Coordinates of C-alpha atoms in Angstrom, one line a residue:
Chain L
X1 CA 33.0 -208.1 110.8
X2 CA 32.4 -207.7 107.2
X3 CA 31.6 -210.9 104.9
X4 CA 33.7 -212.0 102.3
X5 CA 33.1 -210.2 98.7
X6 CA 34.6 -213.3 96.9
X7 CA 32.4 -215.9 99.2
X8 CA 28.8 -214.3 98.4
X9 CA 26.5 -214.4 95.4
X10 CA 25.8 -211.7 93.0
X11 CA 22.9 -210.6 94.6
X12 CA 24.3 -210.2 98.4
X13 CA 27.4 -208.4 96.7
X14 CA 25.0 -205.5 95.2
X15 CA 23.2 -205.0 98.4
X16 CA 26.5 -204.9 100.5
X17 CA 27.5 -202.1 98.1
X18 CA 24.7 -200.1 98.1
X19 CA 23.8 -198.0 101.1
X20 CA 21.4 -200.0 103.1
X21 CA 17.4 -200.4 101.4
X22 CA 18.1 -198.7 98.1
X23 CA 18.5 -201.3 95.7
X24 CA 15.7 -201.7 93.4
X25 CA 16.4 -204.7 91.2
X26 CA 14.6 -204.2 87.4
X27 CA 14.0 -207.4 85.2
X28 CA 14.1 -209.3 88.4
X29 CA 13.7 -213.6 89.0
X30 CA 10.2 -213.0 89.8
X31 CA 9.6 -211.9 86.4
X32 CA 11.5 -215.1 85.1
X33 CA 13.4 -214.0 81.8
X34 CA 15.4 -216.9 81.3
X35 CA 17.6 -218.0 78.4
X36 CA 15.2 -220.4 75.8
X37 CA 18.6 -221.6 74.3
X38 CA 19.5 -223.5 77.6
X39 CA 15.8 -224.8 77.7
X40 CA 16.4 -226.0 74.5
X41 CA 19.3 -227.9 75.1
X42 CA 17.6 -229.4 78.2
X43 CA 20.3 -227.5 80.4
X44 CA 18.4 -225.7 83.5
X45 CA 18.0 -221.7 83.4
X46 CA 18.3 -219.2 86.1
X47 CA 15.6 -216.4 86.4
X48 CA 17.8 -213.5 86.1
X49 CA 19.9 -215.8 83.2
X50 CA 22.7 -215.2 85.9
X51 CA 23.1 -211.2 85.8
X52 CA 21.5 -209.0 88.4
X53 CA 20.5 -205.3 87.3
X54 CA 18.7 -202.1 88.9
X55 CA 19.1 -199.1 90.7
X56 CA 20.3 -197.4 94.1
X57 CA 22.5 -195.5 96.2
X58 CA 25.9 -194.8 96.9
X59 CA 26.7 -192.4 99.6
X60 CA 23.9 -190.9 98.7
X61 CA 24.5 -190.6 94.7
X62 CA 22.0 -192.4 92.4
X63 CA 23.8 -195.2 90.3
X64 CA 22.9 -198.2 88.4
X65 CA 24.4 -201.1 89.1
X66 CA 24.7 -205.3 87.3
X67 CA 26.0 -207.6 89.0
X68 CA 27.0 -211.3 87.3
X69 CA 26.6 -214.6 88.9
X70 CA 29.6 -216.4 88.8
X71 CA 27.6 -219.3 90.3
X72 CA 25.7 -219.7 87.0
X73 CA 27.1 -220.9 84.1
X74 CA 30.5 -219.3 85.4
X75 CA 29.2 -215.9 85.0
X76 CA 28.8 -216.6 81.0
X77 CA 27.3 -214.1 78.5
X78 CA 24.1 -215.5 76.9
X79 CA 21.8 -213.7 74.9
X80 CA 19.7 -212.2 78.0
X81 CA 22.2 -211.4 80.3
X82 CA 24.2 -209.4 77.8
X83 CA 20.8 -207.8 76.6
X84 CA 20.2 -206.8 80.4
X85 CA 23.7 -205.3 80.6
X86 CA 22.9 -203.6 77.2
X87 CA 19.6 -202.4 78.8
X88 CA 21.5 -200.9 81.6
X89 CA 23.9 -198.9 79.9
X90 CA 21.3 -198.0 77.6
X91 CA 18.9 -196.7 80.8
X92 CA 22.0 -194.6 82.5
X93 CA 22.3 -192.4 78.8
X94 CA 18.1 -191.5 79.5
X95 CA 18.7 -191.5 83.2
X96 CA 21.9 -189.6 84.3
X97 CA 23.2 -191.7 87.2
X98 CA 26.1 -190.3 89.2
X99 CA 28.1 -193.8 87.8
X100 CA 27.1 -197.3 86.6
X101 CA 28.8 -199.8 88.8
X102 CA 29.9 -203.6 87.1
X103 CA 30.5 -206.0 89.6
X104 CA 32.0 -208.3 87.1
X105 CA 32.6 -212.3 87.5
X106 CA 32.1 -214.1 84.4
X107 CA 34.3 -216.9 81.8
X108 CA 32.8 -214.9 79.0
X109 CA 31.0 -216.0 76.3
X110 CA 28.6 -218.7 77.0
X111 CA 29.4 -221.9 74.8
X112 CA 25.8 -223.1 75.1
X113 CA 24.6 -220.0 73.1
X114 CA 28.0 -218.6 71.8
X115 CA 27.0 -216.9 68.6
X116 CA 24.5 -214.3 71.0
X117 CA 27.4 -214.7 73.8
X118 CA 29.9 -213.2 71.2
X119 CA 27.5 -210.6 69.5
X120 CA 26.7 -209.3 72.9
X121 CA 29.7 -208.5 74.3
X122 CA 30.0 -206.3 71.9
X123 CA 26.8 -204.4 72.3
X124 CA 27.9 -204.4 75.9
X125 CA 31.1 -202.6 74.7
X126 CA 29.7 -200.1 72.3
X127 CA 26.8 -199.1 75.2
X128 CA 29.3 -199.1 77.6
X129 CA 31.3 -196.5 75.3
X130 CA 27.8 -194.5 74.9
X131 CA 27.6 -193.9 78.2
X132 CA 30.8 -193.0 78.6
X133 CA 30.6 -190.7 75.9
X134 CA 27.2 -189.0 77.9
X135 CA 30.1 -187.8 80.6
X136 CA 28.7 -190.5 83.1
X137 CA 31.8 -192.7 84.4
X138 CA 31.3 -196.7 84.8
X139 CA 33.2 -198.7 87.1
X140 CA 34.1 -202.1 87.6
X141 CA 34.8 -204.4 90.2
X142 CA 36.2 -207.6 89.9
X143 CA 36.4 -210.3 92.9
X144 CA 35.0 -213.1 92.4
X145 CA 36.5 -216.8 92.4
X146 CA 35.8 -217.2 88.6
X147 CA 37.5 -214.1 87.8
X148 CA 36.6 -212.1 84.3
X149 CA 37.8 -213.4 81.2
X150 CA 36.9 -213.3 77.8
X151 CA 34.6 -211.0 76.5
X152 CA 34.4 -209.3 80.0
X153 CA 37.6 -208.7 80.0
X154 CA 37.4 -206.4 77.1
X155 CA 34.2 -204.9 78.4
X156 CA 36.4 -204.1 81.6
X157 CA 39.1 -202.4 80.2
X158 CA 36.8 -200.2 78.2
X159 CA 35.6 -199.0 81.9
X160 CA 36.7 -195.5 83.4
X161 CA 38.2 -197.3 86.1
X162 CA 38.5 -201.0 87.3
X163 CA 38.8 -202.2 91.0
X164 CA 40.4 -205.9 91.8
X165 CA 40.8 -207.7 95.3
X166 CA 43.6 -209.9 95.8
X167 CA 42.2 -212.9 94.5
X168 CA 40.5 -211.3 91.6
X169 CA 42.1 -212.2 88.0
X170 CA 41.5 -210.2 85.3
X171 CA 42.7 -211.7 81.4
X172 CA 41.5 -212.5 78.4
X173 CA 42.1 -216.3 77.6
X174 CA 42.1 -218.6 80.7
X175 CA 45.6 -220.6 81.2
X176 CA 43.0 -223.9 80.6
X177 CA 42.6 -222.9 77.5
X178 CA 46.2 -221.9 76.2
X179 CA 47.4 -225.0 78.3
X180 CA 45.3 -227.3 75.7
X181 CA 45.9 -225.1 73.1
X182 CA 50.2 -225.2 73.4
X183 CA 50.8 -227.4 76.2
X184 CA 51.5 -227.5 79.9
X185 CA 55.2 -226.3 79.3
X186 CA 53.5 -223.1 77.8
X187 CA 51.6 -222.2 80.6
X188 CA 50.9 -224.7 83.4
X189 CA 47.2 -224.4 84.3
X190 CA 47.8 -226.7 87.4
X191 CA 50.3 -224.4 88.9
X192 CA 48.2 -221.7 90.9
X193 CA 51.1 -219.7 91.7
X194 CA 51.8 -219.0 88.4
X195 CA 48.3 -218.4 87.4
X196 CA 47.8 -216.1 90.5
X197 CA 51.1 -213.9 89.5
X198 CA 50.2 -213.8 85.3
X199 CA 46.0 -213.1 85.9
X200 CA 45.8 -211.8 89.5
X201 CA 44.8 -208.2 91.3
X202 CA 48.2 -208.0 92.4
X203 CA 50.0 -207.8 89.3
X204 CA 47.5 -206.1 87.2
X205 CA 47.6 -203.5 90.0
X206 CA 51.5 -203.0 90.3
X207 CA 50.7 -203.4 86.5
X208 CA 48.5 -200.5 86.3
X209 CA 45.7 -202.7 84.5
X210 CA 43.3 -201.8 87.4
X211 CA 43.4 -198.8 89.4
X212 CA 42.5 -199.9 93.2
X213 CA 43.7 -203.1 95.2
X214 CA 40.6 -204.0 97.6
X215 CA 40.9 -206.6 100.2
X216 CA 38.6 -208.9 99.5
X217 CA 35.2 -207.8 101.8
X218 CA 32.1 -206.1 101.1
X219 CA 33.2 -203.1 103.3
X220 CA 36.4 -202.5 101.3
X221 CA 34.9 -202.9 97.8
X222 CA 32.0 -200.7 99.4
X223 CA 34.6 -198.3 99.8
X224 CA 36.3 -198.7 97.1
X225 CA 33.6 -198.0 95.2
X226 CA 32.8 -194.6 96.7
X227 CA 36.6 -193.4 96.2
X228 CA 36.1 -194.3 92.5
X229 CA 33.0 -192.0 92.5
X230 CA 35.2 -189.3 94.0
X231 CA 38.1 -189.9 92.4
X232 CA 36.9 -189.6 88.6
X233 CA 34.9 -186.5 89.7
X234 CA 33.6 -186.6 85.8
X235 CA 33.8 -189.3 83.1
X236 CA 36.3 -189.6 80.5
X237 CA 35.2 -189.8 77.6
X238 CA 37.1 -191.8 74.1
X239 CA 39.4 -189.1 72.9
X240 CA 42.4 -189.1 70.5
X241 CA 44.5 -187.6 73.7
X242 CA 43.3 -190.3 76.2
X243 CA 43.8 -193.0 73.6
X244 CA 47.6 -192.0 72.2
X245 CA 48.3 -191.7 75.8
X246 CA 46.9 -195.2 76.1
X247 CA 48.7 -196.2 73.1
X248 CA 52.1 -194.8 74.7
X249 CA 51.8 -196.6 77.8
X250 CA 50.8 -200.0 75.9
X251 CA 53.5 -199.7 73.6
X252 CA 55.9 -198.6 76.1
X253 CA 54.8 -201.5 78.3
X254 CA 55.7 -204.6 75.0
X255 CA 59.0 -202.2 74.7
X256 CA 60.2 -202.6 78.4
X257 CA 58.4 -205.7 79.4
X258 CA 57.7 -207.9 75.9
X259 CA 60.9 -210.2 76.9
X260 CA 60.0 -211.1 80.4
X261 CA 58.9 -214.5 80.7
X262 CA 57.0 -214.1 84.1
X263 CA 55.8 -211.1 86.8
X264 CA 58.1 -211.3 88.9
X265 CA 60.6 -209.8 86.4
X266 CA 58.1 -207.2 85.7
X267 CA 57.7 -206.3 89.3
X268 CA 61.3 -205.9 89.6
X269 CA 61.9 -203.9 86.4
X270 CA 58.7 -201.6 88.3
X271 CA 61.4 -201.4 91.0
X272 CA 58.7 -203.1 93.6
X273 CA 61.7 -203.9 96.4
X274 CA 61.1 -207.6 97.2
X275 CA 59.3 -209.3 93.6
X276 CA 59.6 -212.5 95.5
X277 CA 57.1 -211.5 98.8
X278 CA 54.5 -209.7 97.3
X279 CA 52.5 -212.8 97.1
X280 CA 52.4 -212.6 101.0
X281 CA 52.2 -208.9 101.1
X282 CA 49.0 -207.4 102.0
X283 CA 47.0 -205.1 99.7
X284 CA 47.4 -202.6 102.1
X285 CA 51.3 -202.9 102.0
X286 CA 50.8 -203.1 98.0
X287 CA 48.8 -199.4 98.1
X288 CA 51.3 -198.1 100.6
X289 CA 54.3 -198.7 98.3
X290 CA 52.6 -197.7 95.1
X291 CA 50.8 -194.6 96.0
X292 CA 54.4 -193.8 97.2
X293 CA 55.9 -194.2 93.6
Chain V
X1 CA 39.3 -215.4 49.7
X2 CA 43.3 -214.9 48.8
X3 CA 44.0 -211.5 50.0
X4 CA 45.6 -210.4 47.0
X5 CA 42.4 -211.4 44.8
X6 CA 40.0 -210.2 47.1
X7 CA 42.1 -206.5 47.0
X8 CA 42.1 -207.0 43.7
X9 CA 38.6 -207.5 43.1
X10 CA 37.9 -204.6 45.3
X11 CA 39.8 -202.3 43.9
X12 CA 41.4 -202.8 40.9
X13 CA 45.6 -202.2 40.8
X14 CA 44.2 -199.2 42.9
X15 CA 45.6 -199.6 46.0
X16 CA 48.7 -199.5 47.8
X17 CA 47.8 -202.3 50.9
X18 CA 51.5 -203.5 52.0
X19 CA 52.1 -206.9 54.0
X20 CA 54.1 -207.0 56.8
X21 CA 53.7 -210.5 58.2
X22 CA 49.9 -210.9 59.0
X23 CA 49.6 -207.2 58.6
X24 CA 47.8 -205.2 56.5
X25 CA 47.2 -201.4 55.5
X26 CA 47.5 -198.9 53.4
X27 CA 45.2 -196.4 50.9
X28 CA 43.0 -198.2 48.6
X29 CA 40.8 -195.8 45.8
X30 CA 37.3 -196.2 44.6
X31 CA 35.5 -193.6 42.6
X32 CA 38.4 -191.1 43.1
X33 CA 37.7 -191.5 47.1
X34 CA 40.5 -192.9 49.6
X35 CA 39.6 -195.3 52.0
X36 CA 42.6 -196.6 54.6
X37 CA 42.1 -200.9 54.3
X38 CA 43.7 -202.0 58.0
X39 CA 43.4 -205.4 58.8
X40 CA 44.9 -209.3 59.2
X41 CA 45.8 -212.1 56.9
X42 CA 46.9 -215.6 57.0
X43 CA 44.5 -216.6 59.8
X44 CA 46.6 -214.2 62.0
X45 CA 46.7 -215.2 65.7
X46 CA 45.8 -211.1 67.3
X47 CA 48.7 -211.0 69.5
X48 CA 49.8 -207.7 72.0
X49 CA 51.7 -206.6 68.8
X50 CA 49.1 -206.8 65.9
X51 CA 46.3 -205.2 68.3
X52 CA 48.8 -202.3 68.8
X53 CA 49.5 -202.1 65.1
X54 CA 45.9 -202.2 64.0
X55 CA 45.4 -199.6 66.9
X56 CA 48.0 -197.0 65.7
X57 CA 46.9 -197.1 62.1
X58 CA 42.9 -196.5 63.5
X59 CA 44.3 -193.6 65.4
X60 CA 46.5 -192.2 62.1
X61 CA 43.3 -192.1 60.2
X62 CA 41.9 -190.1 63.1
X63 CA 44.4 -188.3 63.5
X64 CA 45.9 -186.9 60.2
X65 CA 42.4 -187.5 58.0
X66 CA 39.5 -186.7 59.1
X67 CA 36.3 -188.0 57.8
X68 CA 38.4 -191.1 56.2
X69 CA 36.6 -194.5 55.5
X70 CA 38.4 -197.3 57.1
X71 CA 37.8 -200.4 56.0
X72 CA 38.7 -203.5 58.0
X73 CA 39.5 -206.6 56.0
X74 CA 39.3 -209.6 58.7
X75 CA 41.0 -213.2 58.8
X76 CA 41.7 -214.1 62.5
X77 CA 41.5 -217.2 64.8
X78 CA 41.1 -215.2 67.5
X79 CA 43.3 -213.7 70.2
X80 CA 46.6 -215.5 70.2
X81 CA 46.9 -217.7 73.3
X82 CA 50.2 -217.5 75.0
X83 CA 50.8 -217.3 78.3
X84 CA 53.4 -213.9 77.3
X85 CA 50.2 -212.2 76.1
X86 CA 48.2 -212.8 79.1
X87 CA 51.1 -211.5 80.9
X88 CA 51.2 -208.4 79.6
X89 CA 47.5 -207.8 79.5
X90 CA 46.4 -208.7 76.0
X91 CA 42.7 -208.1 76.8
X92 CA 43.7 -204.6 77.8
X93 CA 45.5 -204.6 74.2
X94 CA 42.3 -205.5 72.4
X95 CA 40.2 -203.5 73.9
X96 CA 42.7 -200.4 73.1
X97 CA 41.7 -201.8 69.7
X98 CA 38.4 -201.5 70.1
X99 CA 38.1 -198.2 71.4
X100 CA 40.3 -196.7 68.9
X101 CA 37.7 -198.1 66.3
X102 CA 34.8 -196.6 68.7
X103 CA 36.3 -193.2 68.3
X104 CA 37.0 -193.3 65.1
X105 CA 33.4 -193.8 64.2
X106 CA 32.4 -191.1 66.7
X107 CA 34.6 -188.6 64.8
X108 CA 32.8 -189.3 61.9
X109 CA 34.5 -192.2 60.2
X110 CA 32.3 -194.7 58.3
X111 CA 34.3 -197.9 59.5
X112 CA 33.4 -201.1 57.4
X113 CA 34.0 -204.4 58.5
X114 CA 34.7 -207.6 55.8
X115 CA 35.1 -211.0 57.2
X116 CA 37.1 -212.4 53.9
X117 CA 38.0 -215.7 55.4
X118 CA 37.9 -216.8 58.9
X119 CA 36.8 -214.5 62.3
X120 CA 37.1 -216.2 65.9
X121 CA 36.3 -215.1 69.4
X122 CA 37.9 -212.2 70.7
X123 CA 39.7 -211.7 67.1
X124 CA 36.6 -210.5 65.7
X125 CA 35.0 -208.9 68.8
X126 CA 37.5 -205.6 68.8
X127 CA 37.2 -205.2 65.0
X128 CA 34.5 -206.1 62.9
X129 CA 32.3 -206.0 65.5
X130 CA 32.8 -202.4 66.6
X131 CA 32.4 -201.3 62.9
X132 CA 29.4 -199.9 61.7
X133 CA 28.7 -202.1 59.8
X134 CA 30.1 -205.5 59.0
X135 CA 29.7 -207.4 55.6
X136 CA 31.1 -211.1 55.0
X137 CA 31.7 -213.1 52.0
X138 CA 29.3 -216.4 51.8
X139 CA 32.9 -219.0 52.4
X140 CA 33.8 -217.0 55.2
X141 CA 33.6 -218.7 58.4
X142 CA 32.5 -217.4 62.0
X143 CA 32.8 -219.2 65.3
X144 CA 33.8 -219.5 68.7
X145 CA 34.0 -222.7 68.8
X146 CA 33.3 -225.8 66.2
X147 CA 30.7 -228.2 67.5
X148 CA 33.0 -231.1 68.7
X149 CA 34.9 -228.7 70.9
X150 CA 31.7 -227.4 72.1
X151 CA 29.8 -231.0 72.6
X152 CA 32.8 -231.9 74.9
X153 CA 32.8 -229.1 77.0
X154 CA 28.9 -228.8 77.4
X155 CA 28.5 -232.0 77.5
X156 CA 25.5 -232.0 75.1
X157 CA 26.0 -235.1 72.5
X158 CA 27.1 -233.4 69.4
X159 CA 24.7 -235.2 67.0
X160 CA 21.8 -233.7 69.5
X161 CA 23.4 -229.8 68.6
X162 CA 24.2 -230.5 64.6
X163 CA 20.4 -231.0 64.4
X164 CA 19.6 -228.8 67.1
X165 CA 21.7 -226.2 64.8
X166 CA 19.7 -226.8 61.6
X167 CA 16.8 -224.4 63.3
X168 CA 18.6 -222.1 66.0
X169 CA 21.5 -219.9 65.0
X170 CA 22.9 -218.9 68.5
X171 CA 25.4 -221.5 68.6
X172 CA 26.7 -223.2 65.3
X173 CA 29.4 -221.8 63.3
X174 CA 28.5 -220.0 60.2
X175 CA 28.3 -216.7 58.1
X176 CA 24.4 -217.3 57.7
X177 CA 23.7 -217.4 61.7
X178 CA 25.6 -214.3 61.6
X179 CA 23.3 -212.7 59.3
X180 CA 20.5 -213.8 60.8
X181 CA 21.7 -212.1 64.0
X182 CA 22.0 -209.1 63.2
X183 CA 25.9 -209.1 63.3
X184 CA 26.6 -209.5 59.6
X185 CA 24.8 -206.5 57.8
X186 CA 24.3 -209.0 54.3
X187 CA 27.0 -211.4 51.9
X188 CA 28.8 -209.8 49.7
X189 CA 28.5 -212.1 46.4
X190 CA 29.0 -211.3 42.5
X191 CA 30.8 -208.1 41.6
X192 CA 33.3 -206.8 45.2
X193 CA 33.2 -203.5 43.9
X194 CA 29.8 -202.9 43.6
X195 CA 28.9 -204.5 46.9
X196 CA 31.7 -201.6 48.9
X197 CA 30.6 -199.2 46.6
X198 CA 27.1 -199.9 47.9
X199 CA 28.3 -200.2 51.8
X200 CA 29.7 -196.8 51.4
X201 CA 26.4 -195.5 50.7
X202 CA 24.9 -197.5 53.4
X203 CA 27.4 -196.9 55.7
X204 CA 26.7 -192.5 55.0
X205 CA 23.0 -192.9 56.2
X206 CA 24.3 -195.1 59.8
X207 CA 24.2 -193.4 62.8
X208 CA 27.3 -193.9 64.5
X209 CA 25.2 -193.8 68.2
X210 CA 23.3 -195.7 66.9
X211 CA 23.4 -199.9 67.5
X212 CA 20.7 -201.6 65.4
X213 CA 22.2 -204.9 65.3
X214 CA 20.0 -206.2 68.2
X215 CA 16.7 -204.6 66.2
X216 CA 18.0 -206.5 63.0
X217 CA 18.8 -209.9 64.7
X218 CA 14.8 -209.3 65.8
X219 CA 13.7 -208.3 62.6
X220 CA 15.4 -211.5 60.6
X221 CA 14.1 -213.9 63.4
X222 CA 18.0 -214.9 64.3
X223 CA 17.9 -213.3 67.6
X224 CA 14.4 -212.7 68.9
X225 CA 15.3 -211.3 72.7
X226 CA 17.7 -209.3 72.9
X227 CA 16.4 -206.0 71.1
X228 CA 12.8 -206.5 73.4
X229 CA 15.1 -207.7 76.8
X230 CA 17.2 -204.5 76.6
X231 CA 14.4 -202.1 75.9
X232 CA 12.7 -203.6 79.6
X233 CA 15.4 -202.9 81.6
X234 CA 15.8 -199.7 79.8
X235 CA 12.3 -198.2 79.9
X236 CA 11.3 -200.5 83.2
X237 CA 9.4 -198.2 85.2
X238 CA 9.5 -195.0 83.1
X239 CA 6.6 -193.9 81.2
X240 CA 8.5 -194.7 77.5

């Protein structure tokens, strides 16, 4: 039986990925790079600042591969763990991996050094665009319980292609936030069900925001991964085709959709039969009637 | 800065920048050369609608003039936060933003950011950020969050991080902790004119491949690790 993706820490998820014994991690705990701005405020620092990076294999094709821990200050970009990310991208343009893999759980910036947080994510952006640009494709996944937000989830949409599980959720601000920002009435952060169908990798799949529904184990993201890798064949890189074609879809999407006040009227202008069961559908029942479409 | 003075001081009665709500664009001339000025006023909230906006004008620069300066004039607080936006996938939105900016520069665009009153968050994240280079006018302000908001989530006693924030600029609001970064190139003060004039020279010798924001945050002392933190995991192993 496979383990749960969403249940187990950064560093278990990037060695269920990889094939068995090839991870090598680079910048590892043992070399204790931590964040001085936590130390400073007295708050404790993890020896990886919370994002695990290196090298391995997947079905036999050299990738690099970062992995954030959701567990540490919610996955949050500090200065070190967006300069690892940043050193990662930066290593795949010298090193000409077959793909660099993401495994993305993170609130975005981190408060606690939000200045760096901020000015990193968009490093992270601009040397995930680079590598792009070098024809080498970068792929996320997103399943943890904290979800990516913020900052990551601009650094995810600028990805070749973006896998979610079920209870993934992929936005930008989190319904906390615009809940004390406009009220309860505007969006209720208390109500999970509402959350789940506005954030969650069941809606930005029938959405078309991420590319691949996983159920949420090792194996299946495992897998998932390698059918990204043979799906994209090559990268994509930026160009003004791929981004008026982008810019059609987005502005297509405000046209059809910009009035509907939740998912389940999206779903059913999508033409997804029953709106009101795909919460208890399975992602495999999800695929099954998309991949039809 | 008032948009209309700050146009003003920049270039003269030569421009044609239009309004439309919190939107701005349109041709502005300096030293017979046309730059496109694209950007946000009023504090604007960035909403699905003015991401797309700014998007399709970035893309019309690529598209119908090549080699065009853009210049981004930027007063934000941030990403607008409504449930409809989330709904629809603003982050995907911005980020459209942000790689429309990205190609531009590729395609040989010099793309200059100017923070002329307020940036936040996400807001300034997919614009001046992604420029080459990003200027900012010393009453400008740049946060993610003021230092109440931030004491009560952290839970750090905000007197501790106002003095904690006299000697560390990574989390205080504040055009000068951008500098010292490395995010903000320099201030523009005195005479507008002369400072663009002087960006667009800059901005000719940038290599658009090239991020040296890190290496100046190192440089100015503002951000010692990041620049040294990406080059290990970049070279780890490898003879370089």
């Amino acid at each position: 039986m496979s383990s749960s993706f969403s249940e187990s820490t950064a560093r278990k998820r990037v060695l269920g990925i990889l094939d068995a014994g090839t991870f090598a991690e680079i910048l590892g705990p043992a070399q204790r790079v931590t964040s001085p701005h936590l130390a400073l405020l007295d708050v404790p620092a993890a020896f990886d600042d919370g994002v695990v990076v290196g090298s391995g294999r997947l079905d036999g094709q050299a990738v690099l591969i970062a992995a954030q821990e959701g567990e540490f200050m919610g996955g949050g970009v500090g200065e070190v763990h967006g300069a690892k990310l940043v050193g990662l991208f930066q290593r795949a343009v010298d090193q000409r991996p077959a793909a660099v893999l993401l495994l993305a759980e993170s609130g975005g910036v981190r408060l606690h050094e939000a200045n760096a947080g901020l000015i990193a994510v968009s490093e992270v952006m601009r040397a995930l665009l680079d590598v792009r640009a070098a024809g080498i494709p970068v792929i996320v996944l997103i399943g943890g319980a904290n979800g990516c937000f913020g900052g990551m989830g601009l650094v995810a949409r600028c990805a070749d292609r973006i896998v979610m599980s079920d209870v993934a959720r992929l936005a930008m601000s989190g319904p906390e936030v615009i809940e004390a920002s406009h009220g309860a009435e505007e969006f209720d952060s208390r109500d999970r069900a509402l959350v789940w169908r506005t954030t969650g990798g069941k809606h930005r799949y029938l959405s078309g925001d991420c590319d691949a529904l996983a159920d949420d184990s090792m194996a299946a993201f495992r897998q998932a991964a390698i059918d990204s890798l043979g799906n994209l064949g090559r990268a994509r890189p930026l160009t003004l085709e791929s981004l008026e074609q982008e810019h059609t879809e987005l502005s297509e999407r405000l046209r059809l959709d910009g009035n509907s006040r939740d998912a389940l009227q999206i779903w059913a202008r999508l033409g997804v039969p029953q709106p009101d069961k795909v919460a208890d559908m399975e992602a495999a029942e999800l695929r099954a009637w998309k991949e039809a479409v | 800065m008032n948009i209309d003075t700050l146009l003003n001081a920049l270039f003269g009665s030569q421009h044609q920048v239009q309004r439309n709500g919190d939107f701005l664009a349109g041709d502005a001339s300096l030293d017979g050369q046309t730059l496109r000025v694209i950007g946000t006023t009023e504090h604007a909230p960035i909403g699905v609608e003015l991401a797309l906006a700014q998007a399709r004008e970035v893309l019309d620069v690529v598209r119908n003039h090549p080699g065009q300066t853009i210049l981004l004039l930027i007063d934000t607080q941030g990403q607008r936060l409504r449930h409809r936006d989330e709904l629809l996938a603003i982050n995907r939105y911005m980020a459209h933003l942000g790689c429309c900016i990205e190609l531009a520069r590729r395609q040989g665009h010099a793309v200059i950011g100017l923070i002329y009153d307020q940036a936040l968050s996400g807001g300034f994240i997919t614009s001046g950020l992604m420029a080459d280079a990003c200027y900012a006018l010393p009453e400008a302000e740049i946060r993610v969050m003021r230092l109440p908001a931030m004491a009560r989530i952290t839970k750090i006693d905000e007197a501790r991080l106002t003095e904690l924030s006299q000697s560390n600029p990574v989390f205080a609001p504040g055009v000068d902790n951008y500098v010292a970064m490395g995010a903000v190139r320099s201030l523009w003060t005195g005479d507008l004119q002369a400072q663009l004039r002087q960006a667009l020279l800059d901005a000719r010798s940038d290599n658009a491949s090239h991020d040296r924001r890190a290496a100046d945050g190192a440089a100015r002392g503002g951000r010692k690790l990041s620049a040294q933190v990406s080059a290990q995991v970049r070279h780890a192993g490898t003879a370089a």
